[in-house]
CSV table of C-alpha atoms in Angstrom, one decimal:
chain,number,residue,atom,x,y,z
A,26,MET,CA,-17.4,2.8,-11.4
A,27,THR,CA,-18.4,0.6,-8.1
A,28,LEU,CA,-18.9,2.4,-4.4
A,29,GLN,CA,-17.9,0.6,-1.2
A,30,LEU,CA,-19.5,1.7,1.8
A,31,GLN,CA,-16.6,0.9,4.1
A,32,ALA,CA,-17.5,1.0,7.8
A,33,PRO,CA,-14.9,0.9,10.3
A,34,SER,CA,-13.9,-2.6,11.8
A,35,PHE,CA,-14.1,-1.5,15.7
A,36,GLY,CA,-18.0,-2.2,16.8
A,37,ALA,CA,-18.8,1.7,17.8
A,38,THR,CA,-21.9,2.6,19.1
A,39,ILE,CA,-24.0,5.8,19.0
A,40,SER,CA,-25.2,7.1,22.5
A,41,SER,CA,-28.7,8.4,22.4
A,42,LEU,CA,-28.2,10.7,24.8
A,43,PRO,CA,-25.5,12.9,23.7
A,44,SER,CA,-23.2,15.2,26.1
A,45,PRO,CA,-20.5,17.1,25.6
A,46,LEU,CA,-18.1,14.7,26.6
A,47,THR,CA,-19.1,11.8,24.4
A,48,ARG,CA,-19.1,12.3,20.4
A,49,SER,CA,-20.2,10.0,17.6
A,50,THR,CA,-17.1,7.7,16.8
A,51,LEU,CA,-19.0,5.8,14.0
A,52,ARG,CA,-17.6,6.8,10.7
A,53,PHE,CA,-18.3,5.3,7.4
A,54,VAL,CA,-16.4,5.8,4.5
A,55,ILE,CA,-17.4,5.7,1.3
A,56,ARG,CA,-14.4,4.6,-1.2
A,57,ALA,CA,-15.0,4.7,-5.0
A,58,GLN,CA,-12.9,1.8,-6.2
A,59,VAL,CA,-12.8,2.9,-9.7
A,60,GLU,CA,-12.6,0.0,-12.5
A,61,PRO,CA,-11.6,0.8,-15.8
A,62,THR,CA,-13.3,-0.2,-19.3
A,63,GLU,CA,-13.2,-3.8,-20.8
A,64,LYS,CA,-12.2,-2.0,-24.2
A,65,SER,CA,-9.0,-0.5,-22.4
A,66,VAL,CA,-8.5,-4.1,-20.7
A,67,GLU,CA,-8.4,-5.8,-23.9
A,68,ILE,CA,-6.4,-3.2,-25.7
A,69,MET,CA,-3.5,-3.3,-22.9
A,70,ARG,CA,-4.0,-6.7,-22.4
A,71,LYS,CA,-2.8,-7.2,-26.5
A,72,PHE,CA,-0.3,-4.5,-26.2
A,73,SER,CA,1.3,-6.4,-23.3
A,74,GLU,CA,1.7,-9.4,-25.2
A,75,GLN,CA,2.6,-8.2,-28.5
A,76,TYR,CA,5.4,-5.9,-26.6
A,77,ALA,CA,6.5,-9.4,-24.3
A,78,ARG,CA,7.1,-11.0,-27.7
A,79,LYS,CA,8.9,-8.1,-29.5
A,80,SER,CA,11.0,-7.4,-26.7
A,81,GLY,CA,11.9,-11.0,-25.3
A,82,THR,CA,10.5,-10.7,-21.5
A,83,TYR,CA,7.8,-12.8,-20.0
A,84,PHE,CA,5.0,-12.3,-17.7
A,85,CYS,CA,4.9,-12.5,-14.1
A,86,VAL,CA,4.9,-16.0,-12.3
A,87,ASP,CA,1.8,-15.1,-10.9
A,88,LYS,CA,-0.5,-13.9,-13.4
A,89,GLY,CA,-2.4,-11.6,-10.8
A,90,VAL,CA,1.0,-9.1,-10.6
A,91,THR,CA,0.2,-9.1,-14.8
A,92,SER,CA,-3.3,-8.4,-14.2
A,93,VAL,CA,-3.2,-5.7,-11.8
A,94,VAL,CA,-1.0,-4.0,-14.1
A,95,ILE,CA,-2.4,-4.2,-17.1
A,96,LYS,CA,-5.6,-2.6,-15.7
A,97,GLY,CA,-3.6,0.3,-13.8
A,98,LEU,CA,-2.5,1.1,-17.4
A,99,ALA,CA,-5.9,0.7,-19.0
A,100,ASP,CA,-7.4,3.2,-16.3
A,101,HIS,CA,-4.9,5.6,-16.9
A,102,LYS,CA,-5.3,5.1,-20.5
A,103,ASP,CA,-9.2,5.8,-19.7
A,104,SER,CA,-8.5,8.8,-17.8
A,105,LEU,CA,-5.7,10.4,-19.3
A,106,GLY,CA,-5.8,8.6,-22.6
A,107,ALA,CA,-2.3,7.5,-22.2
A,108,PRO,CA,-1.2,4.2,-20.3
A,109,LEU,CA,0.8,5.8,-18.0
A,110,CYS,CA,2.9,3.7,-15.3
A,111,PRO,CA,0.3,2.4,-12.2
A,112,CYS,CA,3.5,2.3,-10.5
A,113,ARG,CA,4.6,5.4,-9.9
A,114,HIS,CA,2.6,8.8,-8.3
A,115,TYR,CA,2.6,12.1,-10.0
A,116,ASP,CA,2.2,15.4,-9.3
A,117,ASP,CA,0.7,16.2,-12.5
A,118,LYS,CA,-0.8,13.1,-14.5
A,119,PRO,CA,-2.3,14.9,-17.4
A,120,ALA,CA,1.3,16.8,-18.0
A,121,GLU,CA,3.1,13.2,-17.4
A,122,ALA,CA,0.6,11.5,-19.6
A,123,GLY,CA,1.8,14.5,-22.3
A,124,GLN,CA,5.1,14.4,-21.4
A,125,GLY,CA,5.4,10.8,-22.3
A,126,PHE,CA,8.6,9.2,-20.0
A,127,TRP,CA,6.5,7.1,-18.3
A,128,ASN,CA,3.7,6.2,-20.7
A,129,CYS,CA,4.1,2.4,-21.2
A,130,PRO,CA,6.8,1.2,-22.4
A,131,CYS,CA,8.5,3.9,-20.4
A,132,VAL,CA,12.1,4.7,-21.2
A,133,PRO,CA,13.4,2.7,-18.6
A,134,MET,CA,11.8,-0.3,-20.2
A,135,ARG,CA,12.6,0.7,-23.5
A,136,GLU,CA,16.5,1.5,-22.7
A,137,ARG,CA,16.9,-1.4,-20.6
A,138,LYS,CA,14.3,-3.6,-20.2
A,139,GLU,CA,14.0,-2.0,-16.8
A,140,CYS,CA,10.2,-2.3,-15.5
A,141,HIS,CA,9.6,-2.0,-12.1
A,142,CYS,CA,5.8,-3.0,-12.3
A,143,MET,CA,7.0,-6.3,-12.6
A,144,LEU,CA,4.4,-6.8,-15.9
A,145,PHE,CA,7.8,-7.5,-18.1
A,146,LEU,CA,10.5,-9.1,-17.0
A,147,THR,CA,13.6,-10.6,-18.6
A,148,PRO,CA,14.2,-14.4,-18.6
A,149,GLU,CA,16.9,-14.3,-15.8
A,150,ASN,CA,14.8,-12.5,-13.4
A,151,ASP,CA,13.4,-14.9,-10.5
A,152,PHE,CA,9.8,-13.8,-11.0
A,153,ALA,CA,9.5,-14.3,-14.5
A,154,GLY,CA,7.1,-17.2,-15.8
A,155,GLN,CA,7.0,-18.9,-18.9
A,156,ASP,CA,4.4,-17.1,-20.3
A,157,GLN,CA,4.0,-14.1,-23.1
A,158,THR,CA,0.3,-14.4,-23.0
A,159,ILE,CA,-2.4,-13.5,-20.7
A,160,THR,CA,-6.5,-14.2,-21.4
A,161,LEU,CA,-8.7,-11.5,-20.4
A,162,GLU,CA,-10.4,-14.6,-18.4
A,163,GLU,CA,-7.4,-14.8,-16.5
A,164,ILE,CA,-7.4,-11.2,-15.9
A,165,ARG,CA,-10.9,-11.1,-14.3
A,166,GLU,CA,-10.3,-13.7,-12.1
A,167,SER,CA,-7.3,-12.6,-10.4
A,168,THR,CA,-8.7,-9.5,-10.3
A,169,ALA,CA,-12.0,-10.4,-9.1
A,170,ASN,CA,-11.4,-9.1,-5.3
A,171,ILE,CA,-10.0,-5.8,-6.0
B,4,MET,CA,-6.5,-11.8,-6.7
B,5,ALA,CA,-5.3,-14.7,-6.1
B,6,LEU,CA,-1.7,-15.4,-5.2
B,7,LEU,CA,0.1,-18.2,-5.3
B,8,GLN,CA,-0.2,-20.5,-2.2
B,9,SER,CA,2.2,-22.9,-2.1
B,10,ALA,CA,4.2,-22.1,-5.4
B,11,THR,CA,7.9,-22.1,-5.2
B,12,LEU,CA,8.9,-18.6,-5.1
B,13,PRO,CA,12.0,-16.6,-4.8
B,14,PRO,CA,12.1,-14.8,-2.0
B,15,LEU,CA,11.0,-11.0,-1.7
B,16,ARG,CA,14.8,-9.5,-0.8
B,17,SER,CA,14.1,-7.2,-3.9
B,18,ILE,CA,12.0,-6.7,-6.6
B,19,CYS,CA,14.1,-5.5,-9.1
B,20,CYS,CA,14.7,-6.9,-12.5
B,21,SER,CA,18.1,-6.2,-12.1
B,22,THR,CA,18.5,-7.7,-9.0
B,23,PRO,CA,17.5,-11.6,-8.8
B,24,SER,CA,17.2,-13.5,-5.6
B,25,LYS,CA,18.1,-17.2,-4.0
B,26,HIS,CA,15.3,-18.8,-1.6
B,27,PRO,CA,11.7,-20.1,-2.1
B,28,ILE,CA,9.1,-18.4,-0.2
B,29,THR,CA,5.4,-19.0,-0.2
B,30,TYR,CA,2.3,-16.3,0.3
B,31,PRO,CA,-0.2,-16.4,2.0
B,32,SER,CA,-3.6,-16.6,0.2
B,33,SER,CA,-5.3,-13.3,1.2
B,34,ILE,CA,-4.2,-10.1,0.6
B,35,SER,CA,-3.6,-7.8,4.1
B,36,SER,CA,-6.8,-7.1,5.8
B,37,SER,CA,-7.4,-3.5,6.3
B,38,GLY,CA,-9.1,-2.3,9.4
B,39,SER,CA,-9.3,1.3,11.4
B,40,GLY,CA,-7.8,1.8,14.6
B,41,SER,CA,-9.1,0.4,17.4
B,42,GLY,CA,-8.2,-0.3,20.9
B,43,SER,CA,-4.5,1.4,21.3
B,44,SER,CA,-1.2,0.5,21.2
B,45,SER,CA,-0.4,1.4,25.0
B,46,GLY,CA,-3.7,-0.2,26.4
B,47,SER,CA,-5.1,2.7,27.7
B,48,SER,CA,-8.3,2.7,28.0
B,49,SER,CA,-11.3,3.4,25.2
B,50,SER,CA,-13.1,6.0,27.8
B,51,SER,CA,-13.8,8.8,25.8
B,52,SER,CA,-13.5,11.1,28.6
B,53,SER,CA,-10.9,11.9,31.4
B,54,SER,CA,-11.2,10.7,34.6
B,55,SER,CA,-9.6,12.7,37.9
B,56,SER,CA,-9.2,11.9,41.1
B,57,SER,CA,-7.9,13.9,44.2
B,58,SER,CA,-6.1,12.8,46.7
B,59,LEU,CA,-5.2,14.7,50.1
B,60,VAL,CA,-1.6,14.4,51.2
B,61,GLY,CA,-1.1,16.1,54.6
B,62,LEU,CA,-1.6,19.4,54.4
B,63,VAL,CA,-1.3,19.5,50.5
B,64,ARG,CA,-4.2,18.5,48.1
B,65,ARG,CA,-3.2,16.9,45.0
B,66,LYS,CA,-5.0,16.4,42.4
B,67,THR,CA,-4.0,13.6,40.1
B,68,ALA,CA,-5.3,13.8,36.5
B,69,PHE,CA,-5.0,10.5,33.8
B,70,ALA,CA,-5.0,11.5,30.4
B,71,VAL,CA,-6.9,9.1,28.5
B,72,ARG,CA,-7.0,8.4,24.6
B,73,SER,CA,-10.2,9.5,23.9
B,74,SER,CA,-10.7,8.7,20.8
B,75,LEU,CA,-10.2,5.6,18.7
B,76,ASP,CA,-9.2,8.0,15.5
B,77,THR,CA,-6.0,8.5,16.8
B,78,ALA,CA,-4.7,4.9,17.9
B,79,ALA,CA,-3.8,2.1,16.0
B,80,THR,CA,-3.5,-1.8,16.8
B,81,VAL,CA,-0.2,-3.5,16.6
B,82,GLY,CA,-0.2,-6.3,15.6
B,83,GLN,CA,-2.2,-5.6,12.4
B,84,VAL,CA,-1.7,-3.1,9.3
B,85,THR,CA,-4.3,-0.1,9.6
B,86,GLU,CA,-5.5,1.6,7.0
B,87,VAL,CA,-5.2,5.7,7.4
B,88,ASP,CA,-6.3,8.5,5.3
B,89,LYS,CA,-5.1,11.9,4.8
B,90,ASP,CA,-7.3,12.9,7.9
B,91,THR,CA,-6.0,10.0,10.3
B,92,PHE,CA,-2.7,9.6,9.7
B,93,TRP,CA,-1.0,12.3,11.4
B,94,PRO,CA,-3.1,12.0,14.2
B,95,ILE,CA,-2.3,8.1,15.2
B,96,VAL,CA,1.5,8.9,14.1
B,97,ASN,CA,1.2,11.9,16.9
B,98,ALA,CA,-0.4,9.4,19.5
B,99,ALA,CA,2.2,6.9,18.8
B,100,GLY,CA,4.9,8.4,21.1
B,101,ASP,CA,8.1,6.5,20.9
B,102,LYS,CA,6.8,3.6,18.7
B,103,THR,CA,8.4,3.3,15.1
B,104,VAL,CA,5.5,3.9,12.8
B,105,VAL,CA,6.0,2.5,9.2
B,106,LEU,CA,3.6,3.6,6.3
B,107,ASP,CA,3.2,1.9,3.2
B,108,MET,CA,1.9,4.1,0.5
B,109,TYR,CA,0.4,2.2,-2.3
B,110,THR,CA,-1.7,2.5,-5.4
B,111,GLN,CA,-5.0,0.5,-6.5
B,112,TRP,CA,-3.1,-0.6,-9.4
B,113,CYS,CA,0.5,-1.1,-8.9
B,114,GLY,CA,1.7,-4.8,-9.1
B,115,PRO,CA,4.5,-4.9,-6.6
B,116,CYS,CA,2.0,-3.9,-3.7
B,117,LYS,CA,0.1,-6.8,-4.2
B,118,ILE,CA,3.0,-8.9,-3.8
B,119,ILE,CA,4.2,-7.5,-1.1
B,120,ALA,CA,1.3,-6.9,0.9
B,121,PRO,CA,0.8,-10.0,3.0
B,122,LYS,CA,4.6,-9.7,3.5
B,123,TYR,CA,3.9,-6.8,5.2
B,124,VAL,CA,0.8,-8.0,7.4
B,125,GLU,CA,3.3,-10.8,8.1
B,126,LEU,CA,5.8,-8.0,9.7
B,127,SER,CA,2.8,-6.4,11.7
B,128,GLN,CA,2.3,-9.5,13.2
B,129,LYS,CA,5.9,-10.1,13.9
B,130,TYR,CA,7.0,-6.5,15.2
B,131,ASP,CA,4.5,-5.8,17.8
B,132,ASP,CA,6.3,-2.7,19.3
B,133,VAL,CA,6.0,-1.5,15.5
B,134,ILE,CA,2.9,0.7,14.4
B,135,PHE,CA,2.0,-0.5,10.7
B,136,LEU,CA,-0.4,1.5,8.6
B,137,LYS,CA,-1.0,2.1,4.8
B,138,LEU,CA,-1.8,4.8,3.1
B,139,ASP,CA,-3.9,4.4,-0.9
B,140,CYS,CA,-1.8,7.2,-2.6
B,141,ASN,CA,-5.2,8.0,-4.8
B,142,GLN,CA,-6.6,11.4,-5.6
B,143,GLU,CA,-8.6,11.9,-2.0
B,144,ASN,CA,-5.0,11.6,-0.2
B,145,LYS,CA,-2.8,13.6,-2.7
B,146,PRO,CA,-2.0,16.0,0.0
B,147,LEU,CA,-0.4,13.9,2.2
B,148,ALA,CA,0.9,12.1,-0.2
B,149,LYS,CA,2.6,15.1,-1.6
B,150,GLU,CA,3.6,16.3,1.6
B,151,LEU,CA,5.5,13.1,2.6
B,152,GLY,CA,7.1,12.9,-1.0
B,153,ILE,CA,6.6,9.6,-3.4
B,154,ARG,CA,7.6,8.8,-6.9
B,155,VAL,CA,8.3,4.9,-6.7
B,156,VAL,CA,4.9,3.3,-5.8
B,157,PRO,CA,5.3,1.3,-3.2
B,158,THR,CA,7.6,3.7,-1.1
B,159,PHE,CA,7.7,3.4,2.4
B,160,LYS,CA,8.0,5.6,5.5
B,161,ILE,CA,9.4,4.6,8.4
B,162,LEU,CA,8.5,7.7,11.7
B,163,LYS,CA,9.9,7.9,14.8
B,164,HIS,CA,8.9,10.8,16.9
B,165,ASP,CA,6.7,12.8,14.5
B,166,LYS,CA,9.7,12.6,11.8
B,167,VAL,CA,10.0,10.5,8.6
B,168,VAL,CA,13.6,9.3,9.3
B,169,LYS,CA,14.1,6.3,6.3
B,170,GLU,CA,12.3,5.3,3.9
B,171,VAL,CA,12.6,2.4,1.4
B,172,THR,CA,11.5,3.1,-2.4
B,173,GLY,CA,10.2,-0.4,-4.1
B,174,ALA,CA,9.0,-3.7,-2.7
B,175,LYS,CA,12.3,-3.8,-1.4
B,176,PHE,CA,11.3,-6.6,1.4
B,177,ASP,CA,15.0,-6.6,2.8
B,178,ASP,CA,15.5,-3.3,2.6
B,179,LEU,CA,12.4,-2.4,4.5
B,180,VAL,CA,13.3,-5.0,7.0
B,181,ALA,CA,16.3,-3.9,7.3
B,182,ALA,CA,14.9,-0.3,7.9
B,183,ILE,CA,12.7,-1.1,10.4
B,184,GLU,CA,14.8,-2.8,12.5
B,185,THR,CA,17.7,0.2,12.2
B,186,VAL,CA,14.8,2.6,13.5
B,187,ARG,CA,13.4,0.4,16.5
B,188,THR,CA,16.8,-0.3,17.9
B,189,SER,CA,17.8,3.3,18.2
């Protein structure tokens, strides 16, 4: 896990003579950017390649999208033990992971080949590329700035 | 993440595997920049105190008070996308007055969110009478995400006069544009 210190973009200054009419406007936000483990990324990478082949689907023409989703799945695998869909919001993540509907491959994908994460795309989808493979290096490079 | 800049890609009408789209688009190479609120949408002063002046009109002394936006936390700049959190969102919305506010609710590892982000920035530059915000729906901001309601990521909420008036679920660019147009002209 890396920590990022994020200062606001505006150039605020702190008065050296505090008065009731002024207050500090400088606020630092420390935002934790959680990275999944490399082991989980590799597991989800292999799973994605395998499932794309099995389902006859293809990765997005922009492999950056594929990479981000694979990392999202890996992140949930690390924290919940199951690859919960990273493109949904949950009230209770552990309960959802236990229930299984949104564990990748989710039920909509299994039943109707619908993947709103754009991880698995049917050939007729305009965003579908030609690949059913993605390397760890591709994942690393395309998510380096996130 | 390096988005393909000059690749011929279909337009971001609707990112949904069942809805193909027709025309090529290009992506800018950078993902949307985030910035906390600075300045103000209505050009009011950034002074931290209110000023008052009094004038004698006939025999009646009238005191004129100018309400000045006193905190950078409650203002968002038009023409760019402002990152908000559970503490800054509602003050910014409250300070928006009659302006339309659009909120992009995203998560860190959502692929379609990354695709639509640069287009969202372009929208913010095009509609300078609309305030564009974005919220990372992480653990920290969960209370706000729950209050606003979200299942599909990304979800766009459109607010006017402090209320959510429209919602677009999924990275559906055309739907988002239509919703913004509807609300800002209402």
